[in-house]
PDB file of C-alpha atoms and ligand atoms in Angstrom:
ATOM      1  CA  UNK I   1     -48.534  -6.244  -1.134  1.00 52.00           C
ATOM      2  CA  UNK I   2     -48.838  -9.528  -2.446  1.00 63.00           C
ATOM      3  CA  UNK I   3     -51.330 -12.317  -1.112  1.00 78.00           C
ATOM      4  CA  UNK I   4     -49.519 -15.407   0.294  1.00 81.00           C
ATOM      5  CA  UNK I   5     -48.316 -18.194  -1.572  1.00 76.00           C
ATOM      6  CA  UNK I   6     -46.909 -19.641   1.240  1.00 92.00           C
ATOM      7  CA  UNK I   7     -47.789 -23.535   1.325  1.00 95.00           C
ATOM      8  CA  UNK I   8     -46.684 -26.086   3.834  1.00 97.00           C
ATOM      9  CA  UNK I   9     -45.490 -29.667   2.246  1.00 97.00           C
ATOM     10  CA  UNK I  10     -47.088 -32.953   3.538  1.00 97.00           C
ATOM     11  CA  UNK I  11     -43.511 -33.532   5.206  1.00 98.00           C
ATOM     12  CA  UNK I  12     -43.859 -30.578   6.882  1.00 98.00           C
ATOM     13  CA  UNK I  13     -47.339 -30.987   7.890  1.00 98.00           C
ATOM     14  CA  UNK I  14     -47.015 -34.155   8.687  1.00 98.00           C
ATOM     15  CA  UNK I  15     -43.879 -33.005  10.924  1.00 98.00           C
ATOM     16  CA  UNK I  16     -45.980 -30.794  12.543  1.00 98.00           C
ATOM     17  CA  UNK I  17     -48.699 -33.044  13.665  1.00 98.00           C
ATOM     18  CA  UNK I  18     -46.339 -35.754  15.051  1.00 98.00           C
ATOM     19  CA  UNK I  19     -43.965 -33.464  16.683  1.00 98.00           C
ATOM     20  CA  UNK I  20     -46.082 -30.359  18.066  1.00 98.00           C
ATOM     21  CA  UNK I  21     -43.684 -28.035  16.189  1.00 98.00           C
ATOM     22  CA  UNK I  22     -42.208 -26.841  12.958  1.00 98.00           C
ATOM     23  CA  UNK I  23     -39.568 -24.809  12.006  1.00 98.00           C
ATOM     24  CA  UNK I  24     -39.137 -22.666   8.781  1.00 98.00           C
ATOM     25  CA  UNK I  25     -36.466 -20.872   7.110  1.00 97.00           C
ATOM     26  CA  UNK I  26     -38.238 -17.930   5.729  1.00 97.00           C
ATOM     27  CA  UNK I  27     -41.273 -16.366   6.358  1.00 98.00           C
ATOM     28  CA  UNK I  28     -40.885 -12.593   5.376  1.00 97.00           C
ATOM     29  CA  UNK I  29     -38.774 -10.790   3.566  1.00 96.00           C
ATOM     30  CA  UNK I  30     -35.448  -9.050   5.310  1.00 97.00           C
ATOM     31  CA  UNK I  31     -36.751  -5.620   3.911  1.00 97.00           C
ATOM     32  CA  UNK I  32     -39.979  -6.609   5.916  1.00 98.00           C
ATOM     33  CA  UNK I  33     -37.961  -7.604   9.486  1.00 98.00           C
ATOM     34  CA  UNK I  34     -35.559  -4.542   9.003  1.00 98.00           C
ATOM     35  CA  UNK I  35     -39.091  -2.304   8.954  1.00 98.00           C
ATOM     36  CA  UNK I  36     -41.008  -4.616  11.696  1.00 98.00           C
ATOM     37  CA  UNK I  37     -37.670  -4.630  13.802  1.00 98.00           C
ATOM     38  CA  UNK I  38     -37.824  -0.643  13.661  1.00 98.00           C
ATOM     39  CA  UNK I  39     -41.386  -0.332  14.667  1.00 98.00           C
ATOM     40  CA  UNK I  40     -40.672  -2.770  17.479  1.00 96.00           C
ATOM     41  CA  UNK I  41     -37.598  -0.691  19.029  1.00 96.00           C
ATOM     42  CA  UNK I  42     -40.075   2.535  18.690  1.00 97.00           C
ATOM     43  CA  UNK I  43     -42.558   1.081  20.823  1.00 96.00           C
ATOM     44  CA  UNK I  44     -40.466  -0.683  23.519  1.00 94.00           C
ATOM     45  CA  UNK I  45     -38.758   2.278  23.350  1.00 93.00           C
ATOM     46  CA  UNK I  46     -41.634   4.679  23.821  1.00 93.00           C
ATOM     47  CA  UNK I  47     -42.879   2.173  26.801  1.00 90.00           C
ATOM     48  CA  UNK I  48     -46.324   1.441  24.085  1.00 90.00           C
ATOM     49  CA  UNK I  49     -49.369  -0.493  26.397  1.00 91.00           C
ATOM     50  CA  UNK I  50     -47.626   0.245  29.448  1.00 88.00           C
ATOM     51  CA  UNK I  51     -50.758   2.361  30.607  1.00 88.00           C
ATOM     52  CA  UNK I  52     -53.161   0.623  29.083  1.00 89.00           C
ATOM     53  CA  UNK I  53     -51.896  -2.558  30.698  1.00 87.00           C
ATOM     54  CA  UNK I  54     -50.419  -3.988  27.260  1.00 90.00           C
ATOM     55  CA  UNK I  55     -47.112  -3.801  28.063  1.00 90.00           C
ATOM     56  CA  UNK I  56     -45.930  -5.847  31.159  1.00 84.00           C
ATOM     57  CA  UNK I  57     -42.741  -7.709  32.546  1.00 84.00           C
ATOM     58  CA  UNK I  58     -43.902 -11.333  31.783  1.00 83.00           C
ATOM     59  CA  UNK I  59     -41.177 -12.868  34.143  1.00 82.00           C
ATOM     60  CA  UNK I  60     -41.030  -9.562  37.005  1.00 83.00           C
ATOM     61  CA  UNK I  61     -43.348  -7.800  39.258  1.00 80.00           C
ATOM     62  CA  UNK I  62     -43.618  -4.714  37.327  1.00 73.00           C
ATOM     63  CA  UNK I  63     -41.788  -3.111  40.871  1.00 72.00           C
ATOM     64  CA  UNK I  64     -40.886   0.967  39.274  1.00 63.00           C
ATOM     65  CA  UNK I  65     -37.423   0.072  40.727  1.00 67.00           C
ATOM     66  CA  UNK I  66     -36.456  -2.955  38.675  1.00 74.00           C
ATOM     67  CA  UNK I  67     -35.984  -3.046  34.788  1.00 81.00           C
ATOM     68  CA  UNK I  68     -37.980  -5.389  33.046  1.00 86.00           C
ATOM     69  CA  UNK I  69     -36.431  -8.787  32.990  1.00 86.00           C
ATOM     70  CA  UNK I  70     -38.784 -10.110  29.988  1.00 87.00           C
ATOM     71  CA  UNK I  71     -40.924  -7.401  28.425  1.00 89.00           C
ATOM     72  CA  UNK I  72     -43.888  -7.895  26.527  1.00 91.00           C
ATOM     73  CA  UNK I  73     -46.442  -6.079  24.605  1.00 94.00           C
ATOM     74  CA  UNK I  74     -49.918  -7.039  23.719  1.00 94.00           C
ATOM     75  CA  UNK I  75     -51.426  -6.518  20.199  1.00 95.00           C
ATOM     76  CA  UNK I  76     -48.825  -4.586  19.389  1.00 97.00           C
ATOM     77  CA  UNK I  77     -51.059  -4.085  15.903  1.00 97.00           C
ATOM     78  CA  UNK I  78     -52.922  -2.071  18.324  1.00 96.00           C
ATOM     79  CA  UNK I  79     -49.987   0.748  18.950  1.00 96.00           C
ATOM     80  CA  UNK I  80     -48.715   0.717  15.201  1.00 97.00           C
ATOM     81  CA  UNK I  81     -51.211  -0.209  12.580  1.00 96.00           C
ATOM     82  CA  UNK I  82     -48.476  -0.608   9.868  1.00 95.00           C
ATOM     83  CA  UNK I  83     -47.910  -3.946  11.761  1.00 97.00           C
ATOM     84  CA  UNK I  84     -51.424  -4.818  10.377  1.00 95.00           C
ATOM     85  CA  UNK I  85     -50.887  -5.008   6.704  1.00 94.00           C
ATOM     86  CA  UNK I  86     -47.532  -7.525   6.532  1.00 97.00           C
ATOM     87  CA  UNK I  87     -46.440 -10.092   4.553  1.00 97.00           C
ATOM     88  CA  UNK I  88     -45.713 -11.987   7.784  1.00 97.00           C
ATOM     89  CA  UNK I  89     -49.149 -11.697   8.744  1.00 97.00           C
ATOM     90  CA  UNK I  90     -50.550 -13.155   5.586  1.00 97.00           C
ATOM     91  CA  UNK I  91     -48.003 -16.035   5.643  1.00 97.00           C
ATOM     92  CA  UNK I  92     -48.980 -17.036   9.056  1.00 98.00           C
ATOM     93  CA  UNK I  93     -52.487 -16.516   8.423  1.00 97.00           C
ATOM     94  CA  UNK I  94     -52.340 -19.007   5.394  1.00 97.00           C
ATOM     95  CA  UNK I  95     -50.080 -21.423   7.150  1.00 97.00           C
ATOM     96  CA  UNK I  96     -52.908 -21.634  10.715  1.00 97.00           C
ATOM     97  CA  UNK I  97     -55.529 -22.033   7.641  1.00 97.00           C
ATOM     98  CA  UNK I  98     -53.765 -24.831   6.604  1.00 97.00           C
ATOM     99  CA  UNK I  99     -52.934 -26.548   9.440  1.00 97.00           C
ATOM    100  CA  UNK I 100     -56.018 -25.708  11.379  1.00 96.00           C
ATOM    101  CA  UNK I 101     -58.193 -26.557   8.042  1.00 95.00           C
ATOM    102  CA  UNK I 102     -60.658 -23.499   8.594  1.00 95.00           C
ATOM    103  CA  UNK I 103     -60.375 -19.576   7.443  1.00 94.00           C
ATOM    104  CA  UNK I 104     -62.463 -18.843  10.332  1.00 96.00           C
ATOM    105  CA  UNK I 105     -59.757 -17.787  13.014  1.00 97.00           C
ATOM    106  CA  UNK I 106     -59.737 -15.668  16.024  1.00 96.00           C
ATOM    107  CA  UNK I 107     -55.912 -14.050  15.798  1.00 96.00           C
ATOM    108  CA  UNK I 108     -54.072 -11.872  18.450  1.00 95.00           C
ATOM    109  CA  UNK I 109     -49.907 -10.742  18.254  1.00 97.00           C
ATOM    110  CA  UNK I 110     -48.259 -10.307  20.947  1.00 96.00           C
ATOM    111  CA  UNK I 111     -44.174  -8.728  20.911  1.00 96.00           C
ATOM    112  CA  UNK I 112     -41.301 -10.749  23.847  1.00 94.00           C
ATOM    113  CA  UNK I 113     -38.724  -8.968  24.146  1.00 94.00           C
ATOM    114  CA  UNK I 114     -34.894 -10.010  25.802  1.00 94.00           C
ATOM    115  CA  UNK I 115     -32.844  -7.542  27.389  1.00 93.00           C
ATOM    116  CA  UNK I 116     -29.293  -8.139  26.205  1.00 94.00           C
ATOM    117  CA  UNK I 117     -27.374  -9.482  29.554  1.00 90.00           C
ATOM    118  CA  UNK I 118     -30.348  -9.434  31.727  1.00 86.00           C
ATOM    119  CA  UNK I 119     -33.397 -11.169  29.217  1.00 87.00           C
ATOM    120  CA  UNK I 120     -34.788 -13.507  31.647  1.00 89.00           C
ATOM    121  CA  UNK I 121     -35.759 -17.152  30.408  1.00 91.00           C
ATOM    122  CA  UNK I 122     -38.951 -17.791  29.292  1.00 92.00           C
ATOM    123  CA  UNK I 123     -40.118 -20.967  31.597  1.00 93.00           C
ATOM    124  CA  UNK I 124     -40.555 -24.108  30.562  1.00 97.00           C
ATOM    125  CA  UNK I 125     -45.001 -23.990  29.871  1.00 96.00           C
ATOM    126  CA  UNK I 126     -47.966 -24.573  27.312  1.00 97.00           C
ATOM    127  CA  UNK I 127     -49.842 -21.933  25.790  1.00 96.00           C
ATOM    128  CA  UNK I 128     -53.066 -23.320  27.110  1.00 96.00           C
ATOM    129  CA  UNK I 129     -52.422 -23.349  30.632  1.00 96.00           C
ATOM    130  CA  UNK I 130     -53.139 -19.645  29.928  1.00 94.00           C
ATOM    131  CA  UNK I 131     -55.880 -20.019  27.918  1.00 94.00           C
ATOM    132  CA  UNK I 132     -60.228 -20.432  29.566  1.00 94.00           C
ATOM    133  CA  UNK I 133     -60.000 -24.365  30.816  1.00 95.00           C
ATOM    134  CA  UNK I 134     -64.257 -24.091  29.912  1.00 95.00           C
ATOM    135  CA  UNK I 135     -63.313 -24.577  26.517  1.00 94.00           C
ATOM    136  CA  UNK I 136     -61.427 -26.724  23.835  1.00 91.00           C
ATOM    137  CA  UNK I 137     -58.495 -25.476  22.271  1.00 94.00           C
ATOM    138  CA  UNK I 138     -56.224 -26.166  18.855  1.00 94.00           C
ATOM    139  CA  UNK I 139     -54.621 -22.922  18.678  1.00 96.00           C
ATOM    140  CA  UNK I 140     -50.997 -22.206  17.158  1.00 97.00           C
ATOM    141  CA  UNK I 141     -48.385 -20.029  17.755  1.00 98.00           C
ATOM    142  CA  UNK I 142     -45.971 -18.496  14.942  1.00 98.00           C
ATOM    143  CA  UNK I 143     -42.885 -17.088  16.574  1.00 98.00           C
ATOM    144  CA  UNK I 144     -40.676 -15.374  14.456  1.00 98.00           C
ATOM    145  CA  UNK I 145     -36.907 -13.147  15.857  1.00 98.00           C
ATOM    146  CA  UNK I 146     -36.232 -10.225  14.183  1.00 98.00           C
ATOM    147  CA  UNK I 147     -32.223 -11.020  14.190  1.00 98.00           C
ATOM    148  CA  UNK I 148     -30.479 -14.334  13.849  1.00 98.00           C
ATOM    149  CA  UNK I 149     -31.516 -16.024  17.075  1.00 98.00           C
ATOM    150  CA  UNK I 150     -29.050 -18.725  18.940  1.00 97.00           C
ATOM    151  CA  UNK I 151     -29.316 -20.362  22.146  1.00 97.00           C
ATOM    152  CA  UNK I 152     -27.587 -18.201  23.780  1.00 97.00           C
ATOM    153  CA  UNK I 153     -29.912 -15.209  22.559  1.00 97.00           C
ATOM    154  CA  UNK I 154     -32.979 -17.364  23.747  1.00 96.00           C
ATOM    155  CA  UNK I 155     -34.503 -19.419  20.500  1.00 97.00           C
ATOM    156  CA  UNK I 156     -37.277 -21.231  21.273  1.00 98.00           C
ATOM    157  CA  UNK I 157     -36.870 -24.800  22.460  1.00 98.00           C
ATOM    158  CA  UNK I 158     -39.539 -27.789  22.348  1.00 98.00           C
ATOM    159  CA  UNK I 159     -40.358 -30.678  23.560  1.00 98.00           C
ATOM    160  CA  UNK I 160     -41.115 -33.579  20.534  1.00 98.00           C
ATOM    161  CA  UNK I 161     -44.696 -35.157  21.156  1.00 97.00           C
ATOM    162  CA  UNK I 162     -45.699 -32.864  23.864  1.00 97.00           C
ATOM    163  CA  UNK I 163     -48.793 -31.651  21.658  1.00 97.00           C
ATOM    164  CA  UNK I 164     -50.577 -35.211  22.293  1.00 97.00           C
ATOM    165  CA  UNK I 165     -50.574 -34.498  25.907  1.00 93.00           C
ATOM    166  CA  UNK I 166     -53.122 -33.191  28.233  1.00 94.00           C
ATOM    167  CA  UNK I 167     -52.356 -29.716  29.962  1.00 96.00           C
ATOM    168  CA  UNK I 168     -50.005 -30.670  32.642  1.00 96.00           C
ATOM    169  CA  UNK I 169     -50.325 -28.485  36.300  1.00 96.00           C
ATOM    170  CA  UNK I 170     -48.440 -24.857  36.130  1.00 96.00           C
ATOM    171  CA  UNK I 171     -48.085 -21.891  38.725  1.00 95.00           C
ATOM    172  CA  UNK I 172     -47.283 -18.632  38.104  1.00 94.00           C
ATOM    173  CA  UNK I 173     -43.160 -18.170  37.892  1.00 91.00           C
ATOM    174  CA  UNK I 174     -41.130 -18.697  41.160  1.00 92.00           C
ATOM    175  CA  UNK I 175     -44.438 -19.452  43.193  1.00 92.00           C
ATOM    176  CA  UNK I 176     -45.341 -15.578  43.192  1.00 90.00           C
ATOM    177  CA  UNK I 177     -48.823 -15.052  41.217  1.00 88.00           C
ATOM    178  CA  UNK I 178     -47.947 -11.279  41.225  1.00 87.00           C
ATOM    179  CA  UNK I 179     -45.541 -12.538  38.252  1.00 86.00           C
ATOM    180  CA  UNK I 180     -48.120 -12.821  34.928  1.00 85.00           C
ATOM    181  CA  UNK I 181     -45.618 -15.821  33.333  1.00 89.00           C
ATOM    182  CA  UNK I 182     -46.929 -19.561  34.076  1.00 94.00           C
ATOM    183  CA  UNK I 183     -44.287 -22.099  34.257  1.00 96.00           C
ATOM    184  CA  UNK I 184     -44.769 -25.967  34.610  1.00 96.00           C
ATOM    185  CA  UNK I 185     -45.499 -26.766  38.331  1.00 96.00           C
ATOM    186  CA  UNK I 186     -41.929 -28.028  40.057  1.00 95.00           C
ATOM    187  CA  UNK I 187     -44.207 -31.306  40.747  1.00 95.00           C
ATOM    188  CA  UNK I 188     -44.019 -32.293  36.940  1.00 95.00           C
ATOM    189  CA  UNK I 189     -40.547 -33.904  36.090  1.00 89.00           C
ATOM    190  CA  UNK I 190     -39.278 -35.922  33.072  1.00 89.00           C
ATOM    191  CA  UNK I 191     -41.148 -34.048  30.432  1.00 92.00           C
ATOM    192  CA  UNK I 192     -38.535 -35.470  27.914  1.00 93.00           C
ATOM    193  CA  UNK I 193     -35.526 -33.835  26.126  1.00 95.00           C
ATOM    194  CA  UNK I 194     -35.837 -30.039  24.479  1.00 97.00           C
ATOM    195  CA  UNK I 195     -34.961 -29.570  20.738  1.00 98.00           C
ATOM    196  CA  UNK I 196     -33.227 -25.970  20.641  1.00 98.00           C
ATOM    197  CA  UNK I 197     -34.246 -23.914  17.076  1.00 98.00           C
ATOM    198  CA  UNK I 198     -32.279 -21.530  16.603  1.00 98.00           C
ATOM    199  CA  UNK I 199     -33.315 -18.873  13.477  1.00 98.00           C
ATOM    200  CA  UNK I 200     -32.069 -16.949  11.200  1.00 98.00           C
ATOM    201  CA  UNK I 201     -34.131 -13.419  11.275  1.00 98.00           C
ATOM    202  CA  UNK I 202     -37.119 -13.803   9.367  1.00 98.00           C
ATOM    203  CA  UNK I 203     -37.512 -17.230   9.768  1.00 98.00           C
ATOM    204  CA  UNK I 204     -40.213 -18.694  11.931  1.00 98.00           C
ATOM    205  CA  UNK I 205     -41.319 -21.770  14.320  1.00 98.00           C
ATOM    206  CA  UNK I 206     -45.247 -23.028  14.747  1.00 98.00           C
ATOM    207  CA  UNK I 207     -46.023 -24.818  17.572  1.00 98.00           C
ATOM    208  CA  UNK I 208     -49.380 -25.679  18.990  1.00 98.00           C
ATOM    209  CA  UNK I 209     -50.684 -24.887  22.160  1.00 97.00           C
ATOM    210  CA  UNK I 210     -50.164 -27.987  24.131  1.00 97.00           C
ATOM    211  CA  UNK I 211     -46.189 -28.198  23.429  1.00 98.00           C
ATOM    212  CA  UNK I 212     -44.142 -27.805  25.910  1.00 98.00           C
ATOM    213  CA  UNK I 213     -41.657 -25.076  25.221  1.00 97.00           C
ATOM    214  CA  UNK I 214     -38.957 -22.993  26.732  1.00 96.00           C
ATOM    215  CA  UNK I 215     -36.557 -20.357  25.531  1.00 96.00           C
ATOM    216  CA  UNK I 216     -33.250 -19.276  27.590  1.00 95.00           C
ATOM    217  CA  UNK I 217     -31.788 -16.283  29.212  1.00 95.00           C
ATOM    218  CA  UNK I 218     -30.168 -13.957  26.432  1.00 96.00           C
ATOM    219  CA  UNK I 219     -26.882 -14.259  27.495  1.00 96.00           C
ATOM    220  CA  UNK I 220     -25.354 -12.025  24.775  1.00 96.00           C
ATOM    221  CA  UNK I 221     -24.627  -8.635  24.408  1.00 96.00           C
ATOM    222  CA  UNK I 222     -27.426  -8.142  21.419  1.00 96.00           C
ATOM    223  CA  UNK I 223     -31.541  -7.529  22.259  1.00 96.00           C
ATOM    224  CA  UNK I 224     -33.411 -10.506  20.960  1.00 96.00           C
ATOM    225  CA  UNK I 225     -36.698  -9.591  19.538  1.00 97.00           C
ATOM    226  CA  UNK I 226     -39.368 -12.061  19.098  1.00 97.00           C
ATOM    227  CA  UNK I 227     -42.962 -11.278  17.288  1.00 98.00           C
ATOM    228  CA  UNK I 228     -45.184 -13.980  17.606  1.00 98.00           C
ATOM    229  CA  UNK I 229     -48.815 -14.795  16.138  1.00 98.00           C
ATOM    230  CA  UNK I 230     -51.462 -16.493  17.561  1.00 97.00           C
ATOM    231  CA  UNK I 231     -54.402 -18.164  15.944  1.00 98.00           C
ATOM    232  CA  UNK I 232     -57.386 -19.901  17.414  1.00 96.00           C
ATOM    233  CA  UNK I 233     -60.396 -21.483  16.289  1.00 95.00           C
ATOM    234  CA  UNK I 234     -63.657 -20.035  17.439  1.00 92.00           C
ATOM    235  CA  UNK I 235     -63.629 -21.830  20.940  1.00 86.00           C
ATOM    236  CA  UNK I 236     -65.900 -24.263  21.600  1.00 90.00           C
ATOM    237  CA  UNK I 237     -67.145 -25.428  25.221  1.00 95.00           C
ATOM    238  CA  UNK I 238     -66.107 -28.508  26.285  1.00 94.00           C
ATOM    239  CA  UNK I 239     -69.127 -30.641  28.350  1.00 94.00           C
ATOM    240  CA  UNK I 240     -66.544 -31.467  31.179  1.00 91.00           C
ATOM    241  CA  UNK I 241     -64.854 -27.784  31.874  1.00 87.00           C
ATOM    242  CA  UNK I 242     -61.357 -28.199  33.348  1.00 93.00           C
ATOM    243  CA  UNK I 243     -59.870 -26.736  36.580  1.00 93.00           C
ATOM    244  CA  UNK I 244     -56.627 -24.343  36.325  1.00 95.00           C
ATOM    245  CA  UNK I 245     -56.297 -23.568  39.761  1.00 93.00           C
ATOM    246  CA  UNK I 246     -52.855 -21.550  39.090  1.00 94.00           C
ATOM    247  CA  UNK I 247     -55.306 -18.778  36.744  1.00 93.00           C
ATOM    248  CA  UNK I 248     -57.595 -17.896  39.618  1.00 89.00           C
ATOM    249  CA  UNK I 249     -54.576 -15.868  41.959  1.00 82.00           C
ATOM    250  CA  UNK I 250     -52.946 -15.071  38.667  1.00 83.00           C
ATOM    251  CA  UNK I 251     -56.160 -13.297  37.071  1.00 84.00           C
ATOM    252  CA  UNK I 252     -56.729 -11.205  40.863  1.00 84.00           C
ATOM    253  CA  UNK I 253     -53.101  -9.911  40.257  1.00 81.00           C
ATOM    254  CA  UNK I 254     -53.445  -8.782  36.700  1.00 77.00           C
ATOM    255  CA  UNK I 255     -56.907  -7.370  37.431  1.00 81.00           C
ATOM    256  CA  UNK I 256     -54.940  -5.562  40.446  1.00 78.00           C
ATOM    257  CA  UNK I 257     -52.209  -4.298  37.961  1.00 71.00           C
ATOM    258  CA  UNK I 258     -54.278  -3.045  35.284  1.00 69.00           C
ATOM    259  CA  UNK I 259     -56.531  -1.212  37.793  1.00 73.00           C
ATOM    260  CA  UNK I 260     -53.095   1.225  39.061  1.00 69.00           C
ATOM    261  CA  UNK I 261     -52.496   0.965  35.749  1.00 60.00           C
ATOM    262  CA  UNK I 262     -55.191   3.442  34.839  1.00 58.00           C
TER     263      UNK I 262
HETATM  264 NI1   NI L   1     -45.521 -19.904  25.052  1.00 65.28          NI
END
């Protein structure tokens, strides 16, 4: 397949910087999302990473009685390697080169799924409160449905100017660290009005890893599939290492998980 000749304007980029997000019309082909969009139904459906610890419910406890509420899979790459080669993969790659101004990335997918009816909402959080708070961060995220995504299906939804923030205090969802989603802690209030996007498939949003985000419950009666790329920087240390207190009963439970897991 082709190399990328996707290019972000100076509007856009520009955007970007001020805002903490970006949204775009296109970034693969529909021939590409119908294929992606198959591969992703296989694996859900075939319950991919769910021994290896890859595949977890990000807003449940994983309990063998309950359905997953909000399932995700980890480097899903990892469970189909025709995910590796795609023309969405090369577009995002060449947009985090440009707005991260290096080639030298560190890069890891990751697949959220919404049950139709039950799909769970993703809580309100930034990407970083997840990431090591020893070092300094400027990653991006490039989130992109695999069918036209409204509100009601659970786009994604930001908060303008968030990005120039510090990372504000989280805990795991509902209070119970057993549940491997962060949300913003209940303490934090007036973080400023969302700005819903929602997508056609194929079409994308970028946001960086100190916006604060959100997407709903899928209320509708159609599974909304999201596919989203990450791409880092090499981290660096910072002098002055932070404190995320909510990672340290958070990382116990996932340790605990993976463990039966095997
Ligand atoms: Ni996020």
């Amino acid at each position: 397949m082709s190399e990328s000749t996707m290019t972000l304007t100076e509007d856009q980029i520009e955007f970007y910087r001020r805002n903490g997000y970006l949204v775009l019309d296109a970034i693969t082909t529909p021939e590409e999302v119908a294929m992606i969009r198959e591969v992703y139904d296989r694996l859900f459906a075939s319950a991919a990473g769910r021994e290896t610890g890859d595949q977890f419910d990000l807003a449940g406890t994983d309990d063998d009685d309950e359905e997953a509420v909000l399932p995700q899979l980890m480097n899903p790459e990892k469970y189909a390697p025709e995910l590796q080669d795609t023309q969405y993969k090369r577009n995002a790659t060449a947009i985090a080169r440009q707005l991260l101004g290096t080639d030298k990335l560190n890069f890891f997918g990751h697949a959220i799924m919404k049950p139709p009816g039950i799909g769970a909402p993703t809580a309100v959080h930034q990407d970083e409160a997840y990431w090591l708070p020893s070092e300094e961060h400027n990653g991006i995220s490039i989130w992109m449905p695999l069918q036209d995504t409204s509100v009601e299906m659970g786009c994604m939804q930001f908060v303008p100017g968030s990005n120039h923030g510090g990372v504000l205090p989280h805990r795991s969802i509902g209070g119970d660290p057993r549940v491997p989603g962060l949300e913003l802690d209940p303490t934090v209030t007036d973080i400023g009005e969302m700005v819903e996007c929602p997508l056609p498939a194929g079409g994308a949003t970028i946001h960086h890893c100190r916006t604060v985000h959100y997407a709903g419950p899928n209320t509708t009666d159609q599974v909304r599939r999201a596919y989203i790329m990450v791409f880092n920087p090499p981290p660096k240390k910072l002098e002055t290492p932070r404190d995320f207190p909510w990672q340290t009963a958070r990382k116990a439970a996932m340790a605990q998980r993976t463990a039966e897991a095997e």
